[in-house]
GROMACS .gro file of C-alpha atoms in nm:
model
  502
    1MET     CA    1  10.036   2.199  -3.462
    2SER     CA    2  10.159   1.849  -3.384
    3LYS     CA    3  10.036   1.579  -3.150
    4ILE     CA    4  10.333   1.664  -2.931
    5ASP     CA    5  10.200   2.022  -2.899
    6VAL     CA    6   9.860   1.888  -2.791
    7PHE     CA    7  10.028   1.644  -2.552
    8ASP     CA    8  10.238   1.921  -2.395
    9TYR     CA    9   9.931   2.139  -2.345
   10LEU     CA   10   9.723   1.860  -2.196
   11ASN     CA   11  10.007   1.764  -1.963
   12GLU     CA   12  10.043   2.127  -1.863
   13ILE     CA   13   9.675   2.162  -1.762
   14GLY     CA   14   9.693   1.838  -1.562
   15CYS     CA   15   9.590   1.537  -1.775
   16CYS     CA   16   9.724   1.188  -1.707
   17ASN     CA   17   9.901   0.972  -1.965
   18THR     CA   18   9.589   0.777  -2.053
   19CYS     CA   19   9.383   1.091  -2.109
   20ASN     CA   20   9.667   1.244  -2.308
   21LEU     CA   21   9.648   0.940  -2.535
   22ARG     CA   22   9.269   0.978  -2.561
   23TYR     CA   23   9.314   1.335  -2.687
   24VAL     CA   24   9.593   1.261  -2.937
   25ASN     CA   25   9.372   1.032  -3.140
   26GLY     CA   26   9.449   0.711  -2.956
   27ARG     CA   27   9.133   0.547  -3.079
   28PHE     CA   28   9.282   0.220  -3.191
   29SER     CA   29   9.581   0.205  -2.962
   30ASN     CA   30   9.657  -0.051  -2.701
   31TYR     CA   31   9.555   0.115  -2.376
   32LEU     CA   32   9.716  -0.166  -2.182
   33ASN     CA   33  10.055  -0.013  -2.269
   34ILE     CA   34  10.019   0.364  -2.264
   35GLU     CA   35  10.390   0.442  -2.307
   36LYS     CA   36  10.420   0.222  -2.616
   37SER     CA   37  10.100   0.360  -2.764
   38LEU     CA   38  10.209   0.722  -2.716
   39LEU     CA   39  10.539   0.634  -2.881
   40MET     CA   40  10.342   0.521  -3.186
   41HIS     CA   41  10.216   0.880  -3.205
   42GLY     CA   42  10.570   1.018  -3.182
   43ILE     CA   43  10.559   1.093  -2.811
   44ASP     CA   44  10.837   0.940  -2.601
   45ILE     CA   45  10.741   1.006  -2.240
   46SER     CA   46  11.058   0.840  -2.114
   47LYS     CA   47  11.269   1.112  -2.276
   48LYS     CA   48  11.019   1.395  -2.292
   49LEU     CA   49  11.172   1.733  -2.365
   50SER     CA   50  10.983   2.059  -2.354
   51GLN     CA   51  11.088   2.333  -2.594
   52SER     CA   52  11.158   2.679  -2.451
   53GLU     CA   53  11.061   3.002  -2.626
   54SER     CA   54  11.420   3.041  -2.748
   55GLY     CA   55  11.392   2.713  -2.930
   56GLU     CA   56  11.657   2.550  -2.716
   57PRO     CA   57  11.572   2.217  -2.557
   58ASP     CA   58  11.493   2.262  -2.190
   59PRO     CA   59  11.543   1.923  -2.025
   60LYS     CA   60  11.242   1.865  -1.808
   61ARG     CA   61  11.121   1.525  -1.711
   62PHE     CA   62  10.756   1.464  -1.803
   63LYS     CA   63  10.542   1.461  -1.489
   64GLU     CA   64  10.252   1.219  -1.454
   65ASN     CA   65   9.925   1.365  -1.323
   66GLU     CA   66   9.781   1.022  -1.257
   67ASP     CA   67   9.590   1.062  -0.931
   68GLY     CA   68   9.481   1.423  -0.986
   69CYS     CA   69   9.398   1.414  -1.357
   70VAL     CA   70   9.168   1.701  -1.456
   71ALA     CA   71   8.996   1.484  -1.717
   72CYS     CA   72   8.935   1.143  -1.555
   73LEU     CA   73   8.965   1.248  -1.188
   74GLY     CA   74   9.201   0.958  -1.116
   75LEU     CA   75   8.990   0.692  -1.290
   76PHE     CA   76   9.289   0.566  -1.489
   77SER     CA   77   9.539   0.574  -1.206
   78THR     CA   78   9.716   0.244  -1.154
   79SER     CA   79   9.603   0.217  -0.794
   80ASN     CA   80   9.241   0.288  -0.883
   81LEU     CA   81   9.232   0.043  -1.173
   82ASP     CA   82   9.393  -0.228  -0.963
   83ALA     CA   83   9.142  -0.172  -0.683
   84VAL     CA   84   8.846  -0.178  -0.921
   85LEU     CA   85   8.969  -0.493  -1.091
   86GLU     CA   86   9.025  -0.665  -0.756
   87GLN     CA   87   8.676  -0.578  -0.632
   88ILE     CA   88   8.520  -0.709  -0.953
   89LEU     CA   89   8.712  -1.034  -0.930
   90GLN     CA   90   8.621  -1.076  -0.563
   91CYS     CA   91   8.255  -0.981  -0.606
   92PRO     CA   92   8.050  -1.258  -0.437
   93ASP     CA   93   7.757  -1.193  -0.670
   94LEU     CA   94   7.957  -1.348  -0.954
   95LEU     CA   95   7.965  -1.691  -0.793
   96PRO     CA   96   7.618  -1.821  -0.889
   97TYR     CA   97   7.663  -1.748  -1.260
   98GLN     CA   98   7.776  -2.036  -1.479
   99CYS     CA   99   7.833  -1.834  -1.795
  100ASP     CA  100   8.132  -1.847  -2.028
  101THR     CA  101   8.099  -1.485  -2.145
  102ILE     CA  102   8.116  -1.154  -1.963
  103LEU     CA  103   8.092  -0.783  -2.033
  104THR     CA  104   8.098  -0.463  -1.831
  105SER     CA  105   7.876  -0.159  -1.801
  106ILE     CA  106   8.037   0.156  -1.663
  107SER     CA  107   7.842   0.438  -1.497
  108LEU     CA  108   8.035   0.762  -1.449
  109PRO     CA  109   7.946   1.094  -1.285
  110ILE     CA  110   7.817   1.363  -1.521
  111MET     CA  111   8.089   1.594  -1.395
  112LEU     CA  112   8.333   1.400  -1.616
  113SER     CA  113   8.127   1.513  -1.915
  114LEU     CA  114   8.140   1.870  -1.783
  115ARG     CA  115   8.519   1.856  -1.755
  116ARG     CA  116   8.541   1.706  -2.104
  117LEU     CA  117   8.344   2.004  -2.234
  118SER     CA  118   8.582   2.245  -2.061
  119ILE     CA  119   8.885   2.068  -2.212
  120TRP     CA  120   8.717   2.067  -2.554
  121LEU     CA  121   8.658   2.444  -2.538
  122ALA     CA  122   9.015   2.495  -2.416
  123LEU     CA  123   9.155   2.297  -2.711
  124ILE     CA  124   8.942   2.496  -2.956
  125GLU     CA  125   9.073   2.819  -2.804
  126LYS     CA  126   9.434   2.697  -2.801
  127PHE     CA  127   9.433   2.523  -3.142
  128PRO     CA  128   9.139   2.681  -3.332
  129LYS     CA  129   9.240   2.539  -3.669
  130HIS     CA  130   9.259   2.180  -3.551
  131PHE     CA  131   8.959   2.128  -3.322
  132SER     CA  132   8.598   2.182  -3.421
  133LEU     CA  133   8.270   2.255  -3.242
  134THR     CA  134   8.113   1.932  -3.365
  135GLU     CA  135   8.382   1.665  -3.386
  136PRO     CA  136   8.468   1.522  -3.040
  137PRO     CA  137   8.839   1.562  -2.966
  138ASP     CA  138   8.881   1.243  -2.764
  139THR     CA  139   8.810   0.876  -2.731
  140SER     CA  140   8.527   0.809  -2.486
  141ILE     CA  141   8.634   0.749  -2.126
  142LYS     CA  142   8.386   0.460  -2.105
  143ASP     CA  143   8.534   0.294  -2.413
  144VAL     CA  144   8.885   0.326  -2.277
  145ILE     CA  145   8.806   0.193  -1.930
  146LYS     CA  146   8.642  -0.108  -2.092
  147LEU     CA  147   8.943  -0.159  -2.321
  148ILE     CA  148   9.162  -0.168  -2.012
  149VAL     CA  149   8.946  -0.365  -1.769
  150ASN     CA  150   8.764  -0.616  -1.990
  151PRO     CA  151   9.069  -0.816  -2.108
  152LYS     CA  152   9.196  -0.843  -1.752
  153ILE     CA  153   8.860  -0.964  -1.621
  154CYS     CA  154   8.833  -1.221  -1.899
  155ASP     CA  155   9.186  -1.343  -1.833
  156LYS     CA  156   9.146  -1.373  -1.456
  157LEU     CA  157   8.800  -1.535  -1.472
  158ASN     CA  158   8.876  -1.748  -1.778
  159LYS     CA  159   8.582  -1.605  -1.969
  160THR     CA  160   8.524  -1.465  -2.316
  161LEU     CA  161   8.432  -1.103  -2.380
  162GLU     CA  162   8.071  -1.078  -2.496
  163ILE     CA  163   7.955  -0.769  -2.684
  164ASN     CA  164   7.601  -0.884  -2.766
  165GLN     CA  165   7.472  -0.874  -2.406
  166SER     CA  166   7.427  -1.248  -2.378
  167GLY     CA  167   7.674  -1.302  -2.096
  168ILE     CA  168   7.725  -1.187  -1.737
  169MET     CA  169   7.688  -0.811  -1.707
  170VAL     CA  170   7.912  -0.652  -1.445
  171ASN     CA  171   7.782  -0.303  -1.368
  172VAL     CA  172   8.045  -0.072  -1.219
  173PHE     CA  173   7.926   0.255  -1.066
  174PHE     CA  174   8.160   0.544  -0.983
  175GLU     CA  175   8.083   0.856  -0.783
  176HIS     CA  176   8.250   1.182  -0.691
  177VAL     CA  177   8.189   1.380  -0.374
  178ASP     CA  178   8.211   1.716  -0.554
  179GLU     CA  179   7.975   1.642  -0.841
  180ALA     CA  180   7.681   1.856  -0.726
  181ASP     CA  181   7.908   2.154  -0.662
  182GLU     CA  182   8.072   2.128  -1.004
  183LEU     CA  183   7.743   2.094  -1.189
  184LYS     CA  184   7.573   2.380  -1.004
  185PRO     CA  185   7.711   2.658  -1.230
  186LEU     CA  186   7.527   2.508  -1.527
  187TRP     CA  187   7.218   2.685  -1.393
  188ASP     CA  188   7.384   3.019  -1.478
  189VAL     CA  189   7.515   2.899  -1.816
  190LYS     CA  190   7.175   2.790  -1.955
  191PRO     CA  191   6.898   2.850  -1.699
  192GLU     CA  192   6.630   2.772  -1.958
  193VAL     CA  193   6.731   2.406  -1.952
  194PHE     CA  194   6.623   2.342  -1.598
  195ASN     CA  195   6.286   2.253  -1.463
  196GLU     CA  196   6.082   2.539  -1.320
  197ARG     CA  197   6.031   2.353  -0.994
  198TYR     CA  198   6.393   2.428  -0.904
  199ALA     CA  199   6.336   2.785  -0.802
  200THR     CA  200   6.694   2.867  -0.706
  201PRO     CA  201   7.040   2.718  -0.765
  202ARG     CA  202   7.057   2.649  -0.392
  203LYS     CA  203   6.823   2.354  -0.447
  204PHE     CA  204   7.055   2.199  -0.702
  205ASN     CA  205   7.134   1.831  -0.645
  206ARG     CA  206   7.261   1.531  -0.843
  207GLU     CA  207   6.919   1.459  -0.993
  208PHE     CA  208   6.903   1.817  -1.115
  209MET     CA  209   7.081   1.724  -1.436
  210THR     CA  210   7.041   1.403  -1.634
  211ARG     CA  211   7.303   1.268  -1.870
  212ASN     CA  212   7.069   1.297  -2.168
  213ALA     CA  213   6.993   1.658  -2.084
  214PHE     CA  214   7.363   1.739  -2.054
  215GLU     CA  215   7.452   1.579  -2.385
  216LYS     CA  216   7.162   1.753  -2.555
  217HIS     CA  217   7.221   2.105  -2.424
  218PHE     CA  218   7.587   2.126  -2.329
  219ASN     CA  219   7.835   2.087  -2.611
  220PRO     CA  220   8.048   2.349  -2.790
  221SER     CA  221   7.789   2.407  -3.062
  222LYS     CA  222   7.508   2.460  -2.807
  223VAL     CA  223   7.669   2.687  -2.546
  224ASP     CA  224   7.797   3.042  -2.557
  225ALA     CA  225   8.166   2.994  -2.483
  226ASP     CA  226   8.205   3.338  -2.324
  227ILE     CA  227   7.912   3.285  -2.088
  228TYR     CA  228   8.031   2.934  -2.011
  229LYS     CA  229   8.381   3.054  -1.918
  230LYS     CA  230   8.235   3.309  -1.678
  231HIS     CA  231   8.090   3.032  -1.464
  232VAL     CA  232   8.295   2.719  -1.538
  233PRO     CA  233   8.678   2.696  -1.541
  234VAL     CA  234   8.826   2.647  -1.891
  235PRO     CA  235   9.044   2.442  -1.878
  236PRO     CA  236   8.915   2.267  -1.563
  237ASN     CA  237   9.090   2.306  -1.230
  238LEU     CA  238   9.284   2.028  -1.066
  239PRO     CA  239   9.042   1.819  -0.859
  240LYS     CA  240   9.040   1.828  -0.481
  241ASN     CA  241   8.921   1.469  -0.465
  242VAL     CA  242   8.950   1.165  -0.687
  243LEU     CA  243   8.680   0.944  -0.834
  244LYS     CA  244   8.558   0.666  -0.607
  245LEU     CA  245   8.405   0.328  -0.674
  246ASP     CA  246   8.047   0.337  -0.550
  247LYS     CA  247   7.921  -0.018  -0.607
  248ILE     CA  248   7.935  -0.322  -0.830
  249THR     CA  249   7.627  -0.516  -0.932
  250VAL     CA  250   7.600  -0.829  -1.142
  251ASN     CA  251   7.324  -0.938  -1.380
  252GLY     CA  252   7.298  -1.257  -1.575
  253PRO     CA  253   7.190  -1.255  -1.940
  254THR     CA  254   6.834  -1.277  -2.059
  255ILE     CA  255   6.789  -1.608  -2.238
  256PHE     CA  256   6.495  -1.756  -2.425
  257VAL     CA  257   6.367  -2.112  -2.414
  258ALA     CA  258   6.123  -2.227  -2.681
  259GLY     CA  259   5.915  -2.540  -2.719
  260ARG     CA  260   5.563  -2.672  -2.772
  261TYR     CA  261   5.310  -2.763  -2.508
  262ARG     CA  262   5.013  -2.998  -2.516
  263LYS     CA  263   4.724  -2.931  -2.277
  264LEU     CA  264   4.570  -3.265  -2.181
  265THR     CA  265   4.284  -3.155  -1.957
  266ARG     CA  266   3.966  -2.951  -1.992
  267SER     CA  267   4.004  -2.778  -1.659
  268LEU     CA  268   4.323  -2.576  -1.683
  269SER     CA  269   4.381  -2.213  -1.785
  270GLN     CA  270   4.685  -2.121  -1.989
  271THR     CA  271   4.801  -1.857  -1.739
  272PRO     CA  272   4.689  -1.785  -1.380
  273TRP     CA  273   4.316  -1.706  -1.386
  274ILE     CA  274   4.229  -1.424  -1.148
  275LEU     CA  275   3.871  -1.300  -1.142
  276HIS     CA  276   3.773  -1.004  -0.922
  277GLY     CA  277   4.089  -1.055  -0.720
  278LYS     CA  278   4.015  -1.422  -0.658
  279ARG     CA  279   4.218  -1.707  -0.803
  280MET     CA  280   3.986  -1.943  -0.992
  281MET     CA  281   4.221  -2.241  -1.038
  282GLU     CA  282   4.515  -2.374  -0.843
  283GLU     CA  283   4.739  -2.426  -1.147
  284SER     CA  284   4.788  -2.311  -1.502
  285VAL     CA  285   4.978  -2.434  -1.807
  286SER     CA  286   5.242  -2.165  -1.771
  287GLU     CA  287   5.303  -2.235  -1.401
  288ILE     CA  288   5.340  -2.609  -1.451
  289ILE     CA  289   5.600  -2.545  -1.720
  290VAL     CA  290   5.782  -2.249  -1.567
  291GLU     CA  291   5.861  -2.392  -1.224
  292HIS     CA  292   6.109  -2.647  -1.358
  293PHE     CA  293   6.296  -2.400  -1.581
  294ALA     CA  294   6.312  -2.133  -1.308
  295GLU     CA  295   6.476  -2.382  -1.076
  296PHE     CA  296   6.737  -2.486  -1.331
  297PHE     CA  297   6.828  -2.132  -1.437
  298GLY     CA  298   6.839  -2.008  -1.077
  299ILE     CA  299   6.574  -1.737  -1.078
  300PRO     CA  300   6.237  -1.688  -0.903
  301VAL     CA  301   5.933  -1.833  -1.079
  302ASP     CA  302   5.761  -1.496  -1.097
  303LYS     CA  303   6.047  -1.348  -1.299
  304VAL     CA  304   5.996  -1.582  -1.596
  305ILE     CA  305   5.780  -1.438  -1.875
  306PHE     CA  306   5.563  -1.690  -2.060
  307SER     CA  307   5.425  -1.619  -2.408
  308SER     CA  308   5.271  -1.843  -2.673
  309SER     CA  309   5.130  -1.850  -3.022
  310GLY     CA  310   4.769  -1.788  -2.921
  311ARG     CA  311   4.578  -1.953  -2.640
  312GLU     CA  312   4.295  -2.198  -2.585
  313ASP     CA  313   4.001  -2.172  -2.345
  314VAL     CA  314   4.010  -2.340  -2.006
  315ASP     CA  315   3.784  -2.622  -2.128
  316VAL     CA  316   3.971  -2.678  -2.457
  317ARG     CA  317   4.252  -2.927  -2.496
  318CYS     CA  318   4.553  -2.862  -2.718
  319LEU     CA  319   4.673  -3.183  -2.882
  320GLY     CA  320   4.876  -3.288  -3.185
  321LYS     CA  321   5.229  -3.146  -3.178
  322GLY     CA  322   5.112  -2.876  -2.941
  323ARG     CA  323   5.126  -2.498  -2.926
  324PRO     CA  324   5.458  -2.308  -2.966
  325PHE     CA  325   5.564  -2.113  -2.658
  326VAL     CA  326   5.861  -1.911  -2.535
  327LEU     CA  327   5.999  -1.846  -2.188
  328GLU     CA  328   6.190  -1.522  -2.137
  329ILE     CA  329   6.433  -1.579  -1.851
  330PRO     CA  330   6.606  -1.262  -1.722
  331ASP     CA  331   6.916  -1.263  -1.503
  332SER     CA  332   6.978  -1.627  -1.585
  333HIS     CA  333   7.255  -1.804  -1.393
  334LYS     CA  334   7.325  -2.028  -1.692
  335THR     CA  335   7.351  -1.982  -2.066
  336THR     CA  336   7.331  -2.343  -2.179
  337LEU     CA  337   7.057  -2.602  -2.170
  338PRO     CA  338   7.201  -2.951  -2.228
  339LYS     CA  339   6.974  -3.197  -2.405
  340SER     CA  340   6.983  -3.423  -2.103
  341ILE     CA  341   6.847  -3.144  -1.880
  342ALA     CA  342   6.586  -3.041  -2.139
  343GLY     CA  343   6.475  -3.403  -2.166
  344ASN     CA  344   6.452  -3.438  -1.790
  345ILE     CA  345   6.238  -3.125  -1.764
  346GLU     CA  346   6.010  -3.261  -2.036
  347LYS     CA  347   5.964  -3.576  -1.827
  348LEU     CA  348   5.894  -3.376  -1.510
  349VAL     CA  349   5.623  -3.171  -1.682
  350GLU     CA  350   5.472  -3.491  -1.824
  351LYS     CA  351   5.427  -3.622  -1.469
  352SER     CA  352   5.165  -3.355  -1.406
  353GLN     CA  353   4.934  -3.554  -1.639
  354LYS     CA  354   4.789  -3.217  -1.735
  355VAL     CA  355   5.056  -3.074  -1.963
  356SER     CA  356   5.332  -3.217  -2.177
  357ILE     CA  357   5.609  -3.031  -2.358
  358ARG     CA  358   5.846  -3.113  -2.642
  359ASP     CA  359   6.115  -2.961  -2.868
  360ILE     CA  360   6.264  -2.768  -2.574
  361GLN     CA  361   6.564  -2.560  -2.684
  362LEU     CA  362   6.740  -2.228  -2.640
  363VAL     CA  363   6.661  -1.970  -2.908
  364LYS     CA  364   6.789  -1.623  -2.992
  365ARG     CA  365   6.590  -1.309  -2.923
  366GLU     CA  366   6.544  -1.237  -3.293
  367GLU     CA  367   6.365  -1.568  -3.337
  368LEU     CA  368   6.077  -1.452  -3.118
  369ILE     CA  369   5.931  -1.286  -3.424
  370HIS     CA  370   5.792  -1.629  -3.516
  371ILE     CA  371   5.551  -1.618  -3.221
  372LYS     CA  372   5.385  -1.295  -3.336
  373GLN     CA  373   5.460  -1.292  -3.707
  374GLY     CA  374   5.149  -1.370  -3.907
  375GLU     CA  375   4.954  -1.421  -3.587
  376GLU     CA  376   4.623  -1.380  -3.770
  377ASN     CA  377   4.734  -1.558  -4.086
  378LYS     CA  378   4.829  -1.897  -3.946
  379LYS     CA  379   4.598  -2.188  -4.006
  380LYS     CA  380   4.465  -2.389  -3.714
  381MET     CA  381   4.276  -2.716  -3.720
  382TYR     CA  382   4.016  -2.792  -3.456
  383ARG     CA  383   3.808  -3.096  -3.375
  384ALA     CA  384   3.465  -3.010  -3.235
  385LEU     CA  385   3.221  -3.256  -3.080
  386CYS     CA  386   2.875  -3.117  -3.159
  387VAL     CA  387   2.519  -3.220  -3.084
  388THR     CA  388   2.194  -3.167  -3.278
  389ASN     CA  389   1.825  -3.203  -3.187
  390GLU     CA  390   1.757  -3.455  -3.458
  391PRO     CA  391   1.955  -3.757  -3.582
  392VAL     CA  392   2.218  -3.664  -3.837
  393THR     CA  393   2.113  -3.723  -4.199
  394VAL     CA  394   2.319  -3.775  -4.513
  395ASP     CA  395   2.195  -3.441  -4.644
  396LEU     CA  396   2.317  -3.263  -4.330
  397LEU     CA  397   2.660  -3.429  -4.360
  398ARG     CA  398   2.676  -3.320  -4.722
  399LYS     CA  399   2.610  -2.960  -4.620
  400LEU     CA  400   2.887  -2.976  -4.359
  401ASN     CA  401   3.159  -3.126  -4.577
  402ILE     CA  402   3.283  -2.796  -4.718
  403SER     CA  403   3.603  -2.802  -4.922
  404ASP     CA  404   3.590  -2.442  -5.049
  405GLU     CA  405   3.704  -2.170  -4.815
  406PHE     CA  406   3.459  -1.899  -4.709
  407ASN     CA  407   3.467  -1.584  -4.499
  408ILE     CA  408   3.272  -1.515  -4.184
  409GLU     CA  409   3.201  -1.201  -3.980
  410GLN     CA  410   3.246  -1.238  -3.606
  411MET     CA  411   3.162  -0.984  -3.340
  412THR     CA  412   3.369  -1.019  -3.026
  413PRO     CA  413   3.196  -1.296  -2.829
  414ILE     CA  414   3.008  -1.184  -2.520
  415ARG     CA  415   3.205  -1.432  -2.308
  416VAL     CA  416   3.535  -1.252  -2.375
  417LEU     CA  417   3.419  -0.889  -2.384
  418HIS     CA  418   3.567  -0.839  -2.037
  419ARG     CA  419   3.917  -0.886  -2.182
  420ARG     CA  420   3.880  -0.814  -2.554
  421PRO     CA  421   3.768  -0.491  -2.726
  422TRP     CA  422   3.441  -0.494  -2.917
  423ARG     CA  423   3.519  -0.549  -3.283
  424ASN     CA  424   3.364  -0.700  -3.592
  425ARG     CA  425   3.627  -0.937  -3.728
  426GLN     CA  426   3.646  -1.107  -4.064
  427ARG     CA  427   3.798  -1.453  -4.060
  428THR     CA  428   3.846  -1.727  -4.318
  429VAL     CA  429   3.724  -2.085  -4.279
  430TYR     CA  430   3.937  -2.300  -4.510
  431GLU     CA  431   3.770  -2.638  -4.477
  432VAL     CA  432   3.504  -2.825  -4.282
  433LYS     CA  433   3.478  -3.203  -4.259
  434ALA     CA  434   3.191  -3.377  -4.081
  435SER     CA  435   3.141  -3.730  -3.955
  436ILE     CA  436   2.892  -3.896  -3.724
  437ASN     CA  437   2.938  -4.085  -3.402
  438LYS     CA  438   2.813  -4.443  -3.447
  439ASP     CA  439   2.711  -4.462  -3.080
  440ASP     CA  440   2.483  -4.156  -3.097
  441PRO     CA  441   2.321  -4.042  -3.423
  442ARG     CA  442   2.277  -3.687  -3.286
  443ILE     CA  443   2.653  -3.638  -3.242
  444ILE     CA  444   2.859  -3.477  -3.520
  445ILE     CA  445   3.237  -3.459  -3.522
  446LEU     CA  446   3.357  -3.149  -3.710
  447ASP     CA  447   3.718  -3.105  -3.824
  448VAL     CA  448   3.747  -2.734  -3.898
  449THR     CA  449   4.051  -2.558  -4.048
  450THR     CA  450   4.038  -2.183  -3.997
  451GLN     CA  451   4.240  -1.868  -3.987
  452ALA     CA  452   4.399  -1.804  -3.648
  453GLY     CA  453   4.183  -1.589  -3.426
  454THR     CA  454   3.854  -1.755  -3.520
  455TYR     CA  455   3.619  -1.823  -3.230
  456ILE     CA  456   3.520  -2.184  -3.297
  457LYS     CA  457   3.242  -2.213  -3.039
  458GLU     CA  458   3.064  -1.914  -3.191
  459LEU     CA  459   3.132  -2.046  -3.541
  460VAL     CA  460   2.930  -2.354  -3.446
  461HIS     CA  461   2.627  -2.206  -3.267
  462GLY     CA  462   2.635  -1.855  -3.414
  463GLU     CA  463   2.582  -1.670  -3.085
  464PHE     CA  464   2.243  -1.526  -3.178
  465GLY     CA  465   2.366  -1.420  -3.520
  466ARG     CA  466   2.679  -1.243  -3.395
  467THR     CA  467   2.881  -1.485  -3.612
  468ASN     CA  468   2.759  -1.503  -3.969
  469PRO     CA  469   2.751  -1.739  -4.142
  470SER     CA  470   2.776  -2.009  -3.878
  471ILE     CA  471   2.741  -2.387  -3.883
  472ARG     CA  472   2.391  -2.340  -3.740
  473SER     CA  473   2.290  -2.106  -4.023
  474ILE     CA  474   2.444  -2.333  -4.287
  475ILE     CA  475   2.241  -2.636  -4.180
  476ASN     CA  476   1.942  -2.421  -4.077
  477GLN     CA  477   1.885  -2.608  -3.754
  478TRP     CA  478   1.993  -2.606  -3.392
  479ILE     CA  479   2.345  -2.730  -3.315
  480ASP     CA  480   2.575  -2.671  -3.023
  481ILE     CA  481   2.928  -2.761  -2.926
  482VAL     CA  482   3.000  -3.013  -2.649
  483ALA     CA  483   3.380  -3.032  -2.654
  484LEU     CA  484   3.663  -2.877  -2.850
  485ASP     CA  485   4.026  -2.968  -2.916
  486VAL     CA  486   4.303  -2.781  -3.096
  487MET     CA  487   4.457  -3.043  -3.325
  488ARG     CA  488   4.716  -2.856  -3.528
  489ILE     CA  489   4.879  -2.512  -3.544
  490ASP     CA  490   5.054  -2.446  -3.873
  491LEU     CA  491   5.367  -2.284  -3.734
  492ASP     CA  492   5.688  -2.474  -3.807
  493TRP     CA  493   5.875  -2.328  -3.512
  494PRO     CA  494   6.064  -2.409  -3.304
  495PRO     CA  495   6.239  -2.687  -3.495
  496GLU     CA  496   6.180  -3.042  -3.377
  497VAL     CA  497   6.449  -3.176  -3.143
  498ASP     CA  498   6.475  -3.509  -2.963
  499ASN     CA  499   6.575  -3.443  -2.603
  500ILE     CA  500   6.463  -3.777  -2.465
  501THR     CA  501   6.684  -4.056  -2.596
  502SER     CA  502   6.640  -4.423  -2.518
   0.00000   0.00000   0.00000
């Protein structure tokens, strides 16, 4: 058997040039020049001769089954490809996207997979020594259509092909009017595959068979070839209709913006605070930040996903360098964030006088691991303003200047049980430093360095013994917390950048 024999057979049953190339191992060929690529496999379609049984050459010009191809249903016809390319290039949904890279996603009817299976079984029957039940005989139709269309799109739109899904995604959907009718016989081939709610084949429709189900249950190693051939033509018949373009949709890439925020007020939640269906505050940290980025990247505010390395209570400020955060921005209209724009957004957020941000930059998806990695192992430093019943003594200060780390047991605080599961957590306190306020001898300023996830308010007052030991138990007298600030989060990410230049 030679590739010419396979080519002749495929041409005889009604395959087009492109599909012939797919089945003669044209995996690495240039599908933009089918004739040249076939020639590389020893097939000259410009001078094609078909051998007669006598062995004498029987001059017969090769006929092209382009529009009525049994394999691709006209997908690779010149007229179809030109029409698809033109509609992609003229798609108005492309206009808002300012991205330098582009890629395509192709959705094809399952009936193409059915016809591929029929051709596969036909090749096994015709050339049993050269085609197997497990090794696919062709190059994927989706791969080939992308090889043909993608370079042309990139050339016409002056964009670069992007294979890592960080550019514009053009989704091309094809349909075929006869799909339901062609898939219907599968009920008789393997009735056990189908859901019991479909009582009879008469109720068969497009949703009756999913692509995953087809690929799982219908391949040469999973079907009885004799039963299959009783219900499905092998090789497939010439189509009555050709494949049609259904629709084209466009999606921008998902990009990620990282930075640090400082919360400058004691009356602001990190995210919208909804209690019993009622909004408790007009604004939140995330909303103040998100609105400016959503506007720049051209998407609705409610589509941006905000996440951060932990969170502080409504009445707790976050100072120092701030808390790392990330914005996930889907369907972005842009893929760059110039320093000048980042700096301007930082200034706009600063005007709120409630939140400030810094180190704003684009990051890759894989870098998001920094937000969650070691979430309970990071160190955080807090400054707590505390009050006692009696004036602070030297002995009390000595007790509260603790340089050796110690462990505490904390039950989930009552105040957060509505959103946190009940647990008994062990946390590490690394250091405590105490100083007094010269204006009020009952005021103590505590600088506490702890493991992330420690409830500082409960560490101070003990919450009726639910945190043990606590500052109250260490000094053996009443103490409570008046105000709390997050001063430092030991997470060196994202890197520092200077977006605001003089």
